[in-house]
Amino acid sequence: MRDDERNAQPKQEKREHEALKFYYTPMDEARADDSESNPHAKGATRIPDVIKALVDEFGDVVWNVETYAGEDTVFVEKEKIREVCQFLRDDLGFNYFSDCGGIDRFTEDERYEMFYNLVSLERGKRIRVKIRIEEDDLSVPSVTQVYRAANWNEREAYDMLGIKFDGHPDLRRMYMPEDFEYHPLRKEFPLLGVPGSLPLPPQTPEGELTMDPFAAAHGSKPTKSYLEPKSDYADDTDNE
């Protein structure tokens, strides 16, 4: 292939600019008579005996219980989440840690939330435990000492929301660079990123960093790889 053919830009059809559509999903209010509408519940998530055992053991630490679509959710004080998990595993048989994650509720009080999904394989029961977190106190006890599988889930919540887990054995960012100052799953984080906040590597060793994760959306057009100058590190046989 000749150089002029290799560097020629592909022909593109001219299209009219079309703004992206915004899809809004309204949030339904919880309905007490909706227990039959969740085909996945199947009785595994109704756990009144487990809730009673938690209340008997921890009292006011269990400060709320919600039932929606056939699923029970137990809210506990965040300072006792590790002890609650220990009791659920050792005394009530919830020996499988399914997952946990963080939520930005974007409210003035108790803005953040952590959920923990636990399973008793022997009893065929599931429980969802939640804690609420104030924005000015983002420290939460890590449950990795009870469930080792929580390690990467807690790191993800730390990276994306900035929630800190006391006692975590290796609390580092998971997706973003360590010096990245933002948390992309917080509601105020722009969908198209923050220009200049995240340098991306060049497409060739001699190329320049791209200082914008969505350069085209912000009016900049990085050089296409096939238009960049030939790299000194490239093998001459690559172009034959």
Tab-separated table of N, CA and C in Angstrom, residues 28-34 66-68:
chain	number	residue	atom	x	y	z
A	28	ASP	N	-40.995	4.535	41.679
A	28	ASP	CA	-42.285	4.174	42.253
A	28	ASP	C	-42.233	4.224	43.776
A	29	GLU	N	-43.356	4.562	44.364
A	29	GLU	CA	-43.476	4.470	45.814
A	29	GLU	C	-43.669	3.004	46.184
A	30	ALA	N	-43.131	2.623	47.333
A	30	ALA	CA	-43.293	1.250	47.800
A	30	ALA	C	-44.762	0.954	48.058
A	31	ARG	N	-45.215	-0.218	47.619
A	31	ARG	CA	-46.612	-0.604	47.816
A	31	ARG	C	-46.668	-1.860	48.691
A	32	ALA	N	-47.472	-1.790	49.741
A	32	ALA	CA	-47.534	-2.902	50.686
A	32	ALA	C	-48.115	-4.158	50.054
A	33	ASP	N	-48.962	-4.013	49.017
A	33	ASP	CA	-49.618	-5.170	48.425
A	33	ASP	C	-48.889	-5.681	47.194
A	34	ASP	N	-47.602	-5.366	47.066
A	34	ASP	CA	-46.857	-5.714	45.860
A	34	ASP	C	-46.034	-6.987	46.028
A	66	GLU	N	-37.706	-2.847	56.165
A	66	GLU	CA	-38.613	-2.542	55.062
A	66	GLU	C	-38.888	-3.813	54.266
A	67	THR	N	-40.127	-3.962	53.821
A	67	THR	CA	-40.491	-5.080	52.955
A	67	THR	C	-41.091	-4.520	51.672
A	68	TYR	N	-40.489	-4.879	50.556
A	68	TYR	CA	-40.973	-4.401	49.264
A	68	TYR	C	-40.795	-5.522	48.240
